[in-house]
Amino acid sequence: MLVVMDAHATPEDIQAVCTVIEDMGLQANTMPGPTRTAIGITGNQGAIAEAARLKLMPGVRDVIRVTAPYKLVSREYREADTIIEINGVQIGGPSLVVMAGPCSIEGREQLLSTAEAVKAAGATILRGGAFKPRTSPYSFQGMGEDGLKLLAEARELTGMPVITEVMDTEQVDLVAEYADILQLGARNMQNFALLKRVGRTRRPVMLKRGLSSTVKDWLLSAEYIMAEGNQAVILCERGIRTFDDHSRGTFDLSVVPVLRELTHLPIIVDPSHATGRWQSILPMSRAGIASGADGLMIEVHPNPAEAWSDGEQSLLPERFVELMEQVERIADAMDRPIQGRTKAAAI
């Protein structure tokens, strides 16, 4: 259920409503908006008996039943788009964001040279894996905390916020110490203990769609995070598993406009993991921006042929420059400039 406050409601009015909700044994989730505040009610198993009482309280404009199974992530709960700001970079705002970097952190020179290259091309967030979930137990599993320290050094060098994956509950505090954004991979989309644990941090979380997950599954997983109090959730489409095998996954860009209707959360698309082929990344990046996504996540490596993981889906820095040039033209046509993309970068 959602309590919509009047535009002129005072902080005391809002607190009084929250107090009544909590006295019912429920949770009050305050969501300030551009013109008025809404208070989402969670924890109820059915209709709220005292809903009529709430409607009569000072400052209350309306009490609305949220019909979607996910509440806090629903567009019914929050009409305005959520904008997440990290060190001056906005995700979900009027301009687009590009996250780029290596799949795995392999060493200092590899990471720092890639960070400088993607920043020069216009990327505003650095990606890099310190812990890697691999299909084979014999594959490279990541550098661990040493990789996190290198990410922090790259942030100091470039000024870019950093995003990296956290794989289990025991890693959350460690990764949160170094990273600006916590990434939950496709295999962990329904790891409910991990969803709850990152929900109790105050780091933004990027939740990748599971390999065979429906939109409802995905949004309910985001609900787990938000129900723990963390409102800074980013959704990432990274391809789903279907019967076809022409690419690593099927890049479901049709989900972007559907998500726009259903949720207020920012949407990132990852053509690198979705396609698994560097040749497909550029055209699918153009398509991703045209579909209405808020940004891209791209794998870049100085020498993909010798990458320790996913070299076949990593771009050379010069190809990333070409991608940014082409994507910028699509973005301009949609009146959504790319953050970090200056005239100097475009020349």
Short mmCIF file of C-alpha atoms in Angstrom, two decimals:
data_model
loop_
_atom_site.label_atom_id
_atom_site.label_comp_id
_atom_site.label_asym_id
_atom_site.label_seq_id
_atom_site.Cartn_x
_atom_site.Cartn_y
_atom_site.Cartn_z
CA MET A 1 0.00 0.00 0.00
CA LEU A 2 1.15 3.55 -0.73
CA VAL A 3 0.34 6.68 1.25
CA VAL A 4 0.62 9.76 -0.97
CA MET A 5 1.22 12.93 1.03
CA ASP A 6 -0.04 16.35 0.03
CA ALA A 7 2.50 18.70 -1.56
CA HIS A 8 2.18 20.96 1.50
CA ALA A 9 2.53 18.20 4.10
CA THR A 10 4.98 19.09 6.86
CA PRO A 11 7.79 16.85 8.15
CA GLU A 12 5.69 16.40 11.29
CA ASP A 13 2.73 15.17 9.19
CA ILE A 14 4.98 12.65 7.44
CA GLN A 15 6.51 11.41 10.69
CA ALA A 16 3.07 11.01 12.26
CA VAL A 17 1.96 8.76 9.40
CA CYS A 18 5.18 6.71 9.67
CA THR A 19 4.61 6.29 13.40
CA VAL A 20 1.07 4.99 12.89
CA ILE A 21 2.29 2.53 10.25
CA GLU A 22 5.05 1.24 12.52
CA ASP A 23 2.59 0.93 15.41
CA MET A 24 0.65 -1.50 13.20
CA GLY A 25 3.79 -3.68 13.11
CA LEU A 26 4.53 -2.73 9.49
CA GLN A 27 7.40 -0.95 7.74
CA ALA A 28 7.17 2.65 6.55
CA ASN A 29 9.41 3.40 3.56
CA THR A 30 9.63 7.14 2.92
CA MET A 31 10.25 8.19 -0.69
CA PRO A 32 10.60 11.94 -1.28
CA GLY A 33 9.51 13.00 -4.77
CA PRO A 34 9.92 16.17 -6.83
CA THR A 35 6.60 17.63 -5.62
CA ARG A 36 5.41 15.42 -2.75
CA THR A 37 6.45 12.56 -0.50
CA ALA A 38 5.09 9.02 -0.71
CA ILE A 39 5.27 6.43 2.05
CA GLY A 40 5.29 2.80 1.01
CA ILE A 41 3.91 0.24 3.45
CA THR A 42 5.49 -3.22 3.45
CA GLY A 43 5.21 -6.25 5.70
CA ASN A 44 1.46 -6.76 5.40
CA GLN A 45 0.09 -10.08 4.16
CA GLY A 46 -3.24 -8.67 2.99
CA ALA A 47 -5.46 -5.61 3.23
CA ILE A 48 -4.60 -3.09 5.92
CA ALA A 49 -7.53 -2.72 8.28
CA GLU A 50 -6.64 0.82 9.33
CA ALA A 51 -6.14 2.21 5.82
CA ALA A 52 -9.17 4.48 6.28
CA ARG A 53 -7.56 5.96 9.40
CA LEU A 54 -4.41 6.81 7.44
CA LYS A 55 -6.46 8.55 4.77
CA LEU A 56 -7.93 10.92 7.37
CA MET A 57 -4.60 11.98 8.85
CA PRO A 58 -3.29 15.54 8.32
CA GLY A 59 -1.23 15.95 5.16
CA VAL A 60 -2.45 12.73 3.51
CA ARG A 61 -3.71 13.13 -0.03
CA ASP A 62 -4.56 9.50 -0.85
CA VAL A 63 -3.97 5.88 0.11
CA ILE A 64 -3.40 3.60 -2.88
CA ARG A 65 -3.16 -0.17 -3.07
CA VAL A 66 -0.07 -1.30 -4.97
CA THR A 67 -1.22 -4.23 -7.10
CA ALA A 68 2.17 -5.49 -8.34
CA PRO A 69 3.75 -8.37 -6.35
CA TYR A 70 6.88 -6.21 -6.05
CA LYS A 71 6.13 -3.02 -4.15
CA LEU A 72 9.18 -0.83 -3.59
CA VAL A 73 10.54 -1.30 -7.12
CA SER A 74 7.16 -0.65 -8.72
CA ARG A 75 6.33 2.40 -10.80
CA GLU A 76 3.12 2.51 -8.76
CA TYR A 77 5.22 3.11 -5.66
CA ARG A 78 7.40 5.81 -7.19
CA GLU A 79 6.33 7.59 -10.35
CA ALA A 80 9.56 9.54 -10.91
CA ASP A 81 12.68 7.75 -12.16
CA THR A 82 15.24 6.92 -9.51
CA ILE A 83 18.56 8.71 -10.07
CA ILE A 84 21.61 7.33 -8.29
CA GLU A 85 24.56 9.69 -7.89
CA ILE A 86 28.06 8.43 -7.15
CA ASN A 87 30.91 10.91 -6.90
CA GLY A 88 29.27 13.25 -9.40
CA VAL A 89 28.20 10.50 -11.85
CA GLN A 90 24.44 10.06 -12.28
CA ILE A 91 22.85 6.73 -13.19
CA GLY A 92 19.25 6.98 -14.38
CA GLY A 93 19.26 10.72 -15.06
CA PRO A 94 18.78 12.59 -18.34
CA SER A 95 22.28 11.70 -19.57
CA LEU A 96 23.75 8.25 -20.24
CA VAL A 97 26.54 6.47 -18.40
CA VAL A 98 29.11 4.01 -19.75
CA MET A 99 30.85 1.48 -17.48
CA ALA A 100 33.94 -0.06 -19.04
CA GLY A 101 37.03 -2.04 -18.12
CA PRO A 102 38.42 -5.57 -18.06
CA CYS A 103 36.41 -8.66 -17.22
CA SER A 104 39.11 -9.73 -14.76
CA ILE A 105 41.79 -7.70 -13.03
CA GLU A 106 45.05 -9.40 -13.99
CA GLY A 107 47.63 -6.91 -12.71
CA ARG A 108 48.45 -3.28 -12.07
CA GLU A 109 49.63 -2.32 -15.56
CA GLN A 110 46.70 -4.05 -17.28
CA LEU A 111 44.09 -2.36 -15.08
CA LEU A 112 45.59 1.14 -14.96
CA SER A 113 46.27 1.31 -18.70
CA THR A 114 42.72 0.17 -19.43
CA ALA A 115 41.27 2.63 -16.92
CA GLU A 116 43.11 5.55 -18.52
CA ALA A 117 42.05 4.44 -22.02
CA VAL A 118 38.34 4.08 -21.25
CA LYS A 119 38.27 7.37 -19.34
CA ALA A 120 39.89 9.16 -22.28
CA ALA A 121 37.19 7.73 -24.56
CA GLY A 122 34.38 8.97 -22.30
CA ALA A 123 33.57 6.15 -19.85
CA THR A 124 32.64 7.43 -16.39
CA ILE A 125 32.63 4.22 -14.29
CA LEU A 126 35.40 1.60 -14.21
CA ARG A 127 34.46 -2.06 -14.13
CA GLY A 128 36.84 -4.86 -13.17
CA GLY A 129 36.42 -8.29 -11.60
CA ALA A 130 38.39 -9.12 -8.45
CA PHE A 131 36.32 -12.24 -7.64
CA LYS A 132 35.22 -14.26 -10.68
CA PRO A 133 32.45 -16.90 -10.77
CA ARG A 134 33.63 -19.41 -13.37
CA THR A 135 31.90 -22.45 -14.80
CA SER A 136 35.04 -24.56 -14.31
CA PRO A 137 36.69 -24.81 -10.86
CA TYR A 138 40.07 -24.85 -12.66
CA SER A 139 39.61 -21.48 -14.37
CA PHE A 140 41.10 -18.25 -13.02
CA GLN A 141 38.98 -17.14 -10.05
CA GLY A 142 40.25 -13.57 -9.69
CA MET A 143 42.91 -11.74 -7.65
CA GLY A 144 40.68 -11.22 -4.61
CA GLU A 145 41.59 -8.40 -2.23
CA ASP A 146 44.75 -7.59 -4.21
CA GLY A 147 42.49 -6.87 -7.17
CA LEU A 148 40.26 -4.67 -5.02
CA LYS A 149 43.29 -2.65 -3.95
CA LEU A 150 44.21 -2.13 -7.60
CA LEU A 151 40.67 -0.94 -8.31
CA ALA A 152 40.99 1.62 -5.51
CA GLU A 153 44.30 2.78 -6.98
CA ALA A 154 42.69 3.14 -10.42
CA ARG A 155 39.92 5.23 -8.87
CA GLU A 156 42.51 7.53 -7.33
CA LEU A 157 44.31 7.83 -10.66
CA THR A 158 41.26 8.49 -12.85
CA GLY A 159 38.59 9.84 -10.50
CA MET A 160 36.13 7.24 -11.83
CA PRO A 161 33.85 5.34 -9.44
CA VAL A 162 34.44 1.57 -9.59
CA ILE A 163 32.10 -1.41 -9.81
CA THR A 164 32.98 -5.02 -9.07
CA GLU A 165 31.17 -8.26 -8.32
CA VAL A 166 30.49 -9.69 -4.87
CA MET A 167 29.84 -13.43 -4.89
CA ASP A 168 28.77 -14.38 -1.37
CA THR A 169 27.74 -12.93 1.96
CA GLU A 170 31.22 -13.29 3.47
CA GLN A 171 32.70 -10.97 0.83
CA VAL A 172 30.22 -8.09 1.19
CA ASP A 173 32.05 -6.04 3.84
CA LEU A 174 35.40 -6.49 2.10
CA VAL A 175 34.14 -5.54 -1.36
CA ALA A 176 32.10 -2.63 0.00
CA GLU A 177 35.27 -1.25 1.60
CA TYR A 178 36.83 -0.75 -1.84
CA ALA A 179 34.01 -0.57 -4.41
CA ASP A 180 31.54 2.24 -5.10
CA ILE A 181 28.96 -0.13 -6.65
CA LEU A 182 28.38 -3.77 -5.72
CA GLN A 183 27.53 -6.03 -8.65
CA LEU A 184 25.46 -9.20 -8.25
CA GLY A 185 25.95 -11.51 -11.20
CA ALA A 186 23.37 -13.55 -13.07
CA ARG A 187 24.11 -16.71 -11.06
CA ASN A 188 23.39 -14.86 -7.82
CA MET A 189 20.20 -13.09 -8.86
CA GLN A 190 18.18 -15.36 -6.59
CA ASN A 191 20.76 -15.86 -3.86
CA PHE A 192 18.35 -14.51 -1.27
CA ALA A 193 20.81 -14.39 1.61
CA LEU A 194 23.17 -12.31 -0.52
CA LEU A 195 20.34 -10.05 -1.72
CA LYS A 196 19.39 -9.31 1.88
CA ARG A 197 23.00 -8.78 2.90
CA VAL A 198 23.76 -6.18 0.20
CA GLY A 199 20.42 -4.59 1.03
CA ARG A 200 21.78 -3.82 4.49
CA THR A 201 24.75 -1.95 3.04
CA ARG A 202 24.36 1.54 1.71
CA ARG A 203 26.37 0.91 -1.43
CA PRO A 204 24.48 1.04 -4.74
CA VAL A 205 23.84 -2.45 -6.09
CA MET A 206 23.70 -3.47 -9.75
CA LEU A 207 21.56 -6.59 -10.12
CA LYS A 208 22.11 -8.60 -13.29
CA ARG A 209 19.24 -10.62 -14.72
CA GLY A 210 19.44 -14.38 -14.18
CA LEU A 211 20.14 -16.68 -17.11
CA SER A 212 16.55 -17.97 -17.28
CA SER A 213 14.70 -15.41 -15.18
CA THR A 214 11.43 -13.72 -15.99
CA VAL A 215 10.97 -10.00 -15.46
CA LYS A 216 8.83 -10.77 -12.40
CA ASP A 217 11.60 -12.94 -10.90
CA TRP A 218 14.13 -10.19 -11.54
CA LEU A 219 12.07 -7.40 -10.01
CA LEU A 220 11.22 -9.48 -6.96
CA SER A 221 14.96 -10.04 -6.44
CA ALA A 222 15.44 -6.27 -6.55
CA GLU A 223 12.61 -6.03 -4.01
CA TYR A 224 14.64 -8.16 -1.58
CA ILE A 225 17.42 -5.57 -1.67
CA MET A 226 15.12 -2.58 -1.29
CA ALA A 227 13.11 -4.24 1.47
CA GLU A 228 16.29 -4.23 3.58
CA GLY A 229 16.52 -0.45 3.22
CA ASN A 230 18.85 0.00 0.24
CA GLN A 231 17.02 2.13 -2.33
CA ALA A 232 19.99 2.44 -4.75
CA VAL A 233 19.38 -0.52 -7.06
CA ILE A 234 20.36 -0.69 -10.75
CA LEU A 235 19.03 -3.35 -13.12
CA CYS A 236 21.30 -4.85 -15.79
CA GLU A 237 20.14 -6.90 -18.78
CA ARG A 238 23.01 -9.23 -19.72
CA GLY A 239 21.32 -11.78 -21.95
CA ILE A 240 19.18 -14.82 -21.22
CA ARG A 241 19.55 -18.47 -22.17
CA THR A 242 17.34 -19.65 -25.02
CA PHE A 243 17.39 -22.53 -27.51
CA ASP A 244 19.65 -20.67 -29.98
CA ASP A 245 23.44 -20.86 -29.82
CA HIS A 246 24.58 -18.24 -32.32
CA SER A 247 25.77 -16.11 -29.40
CA ARG A 248 26.51 -16.59 -25.72
CA GLY A 249 22.97 -15.51 -24.81
CA THR A 250 19.92 -13.84 -26.30
CA PHE A 251 20.17 -10.09 -25.71
CA ASP A 252 16.63 -9.27 -24.62
CA LEU A 253 16.44 -5.56 -25.45
CA SER A 254 12.66 -5.82 -25.66
CA VAL A 255 12.73 -5.91 -21.85
CA VAL A 256 13.95 -2.30 -21.59
CA PRO A 257 10.66 -0.54 -22.52
CA VAL A 258 8.77 -3.09 -20.42
CA LEU A 259 10.91 -2.24 -17.40
CA ARG A 260 10.32 1.45 -18.08
CA GLU A 261 6.61 0.85 -17.53
CA LEU A 262 6.97 -1.41 -14.50
CA THR A 263 9.76 0.14 -12.42
CA HIS A 264 11.46 3.42 -11.57
CA LEU A 265 14.91 1.84 -11.27
CA PRO A 266 17.79 2.66 -13.68
CA ILE A 267 18.48 0.17 -16.48
CA ILE A 268 21.94 -0.75 -17.82
CA VAL A 269 22.55 -3.19 -20.70
CA ASP A 270 25.63 -5.40 -21.09
CA PRO A 271 26.21 -6.45 -24.72
CA SER A 272 29.59 -8.02 -23.87
CA HIS A 273 28.17 -10.84 -21.72
CA ALA A 274 24.98 -11.06 -23.75
CA THR A 275 26.63 -11.78 -27.08
CA GLY A 276 30.02 -13.22 -26.09
CA ARG A 277 31.53 -11.89 -29.35
CA TRP A 278 33.50 -8.66 -29.69
CA GLN A 279 32.17 -8.31 -33.25
CA SER A 280 28.60 -7.99 -31.92
CA ILE A 281 29.26 -5.50 -29.14
CA LEU A 282 29.25 -2.32 -31.20
CA PRO A 283 25.96 -2.88 -33.07
CA MET A 284 24.23 -4.18 -29.94
CA SER A 285 25.47 -1.17 -27.95
CA ARG A 286 23.82 1.10 -30.51
CA ALA A 287 20.65 -0.95 -30.21
CA GLY A 288 20.80 -0.90 -26.42
CA ILE A 289 20.90 2.88 -26.27
CA ALA A 290 18.14 3.12 -28.90
CA SER A 291 15.96 0.81 -26.77
CA GLY A 292 15.97 3.39 -23.97
CA ALA A 293 18.58 2.02 -21.57
CA ASP A 294 20.30 4.41 -19.17
CA GLY A 295 23.75 3.18 -20.07
CA LEU A 296 26.12 0.43 -21.14
CA MET A 297 28.54 -1.98 -19.51
CA ILE A 298 31.42 -2.90 -21.83
CA GLU A 299 34.44 -5.18 -21.44
CA VAL A 300 37.72 -3.64 -22.63
CA HIS A 301 41.18 -5.26 -22.53
CA PRO A 302 44.55 -4.04 -23.86
CA ASN A 303 45.26 -7.49 -25.33
CA PRO A 304 42.11 -9.66 -25.55
CA ALA A 305 44.02 -12.56 -27.14
CA GLU A 306 45.91 -13.02 -23.88
CA ALA A 307 43.09 -12.18 -21.45
CA TRP A 308 42.72 -14.54 -18.51
CA SER A 309 38.93 -14.59 -18.94
CA ASP A 310 36.41 -13.65 -21.63
CA GLY A 311 38.93 -12.30 -24.13
CA GLU A 312 36.60 -13.18 -27.01
CA GLN A 313 34.04 -10.66 -25.77
CA SER A 314 36.48 -7.86 -24.91
CA LEU A 315 37.19 -4.82 -27.07
CA LEU A 316 40.58 -3.35 -27.77
CA PRO A 317 40.81 0.26 -26.50
CA GLU A 318 40.76 1.62 -30.06
CA ARG A 319 37.58 -0.31 -30.82
CA PHE A 320 36.05 1.08 -27.64
CA VAL A 321 36.79 4.57 -28.96
CA GLU A 322 34.89 3.68 -32.15
CA LEU A 323 31.99 2.34 -30.08
CA MET A 324 31.75 5.57 -28.09
CA GLU A 325 31.74 7.65 -31.27
CA GLN A 326 28.91 5.62 -32.80
CA VAL A 327 26.86 5.36 -29.62
CA GLU A 328 27.15 9.11 -29.12
CA ARG A 329 25.33 9.71 -32.40
CA ILE A 330 22.45 7.51 -31.26
CA ALA A 331 22.42 9.24 -27.87
CA ASP A 332 22.35 12.69 -29.49
CA ALA A 333 19.35 11.70 -31.60
CA MET A 334 17.56 10.77 -28.37
CA ASP A 335 18.57 14.01 -26.58
CA ARG A 336 20.48 12.02 -23.97
CA PRO A 337 24.15 13.08 -23.93
CA ILE A 338 26.80 10.68 -22.67
CA GLN A 339 28.35 11.74 -19.36
CA GLY A 340 32.11 12.15 -19.65
CA ARG A 341 31.99 12.43 -23.42
CA THR A 342 33.58 15.81 -24.13
CA LYS A 343 34.56 17.37 -27.43
CA ALA A 344 38.15 16.49 -26.65
CA ALA A 345 37.22 12.82 -26.29
CA ALA A 346 35.20 12.91 -29.49
CA ILE A 347 38.09 14.21 -31.65
#
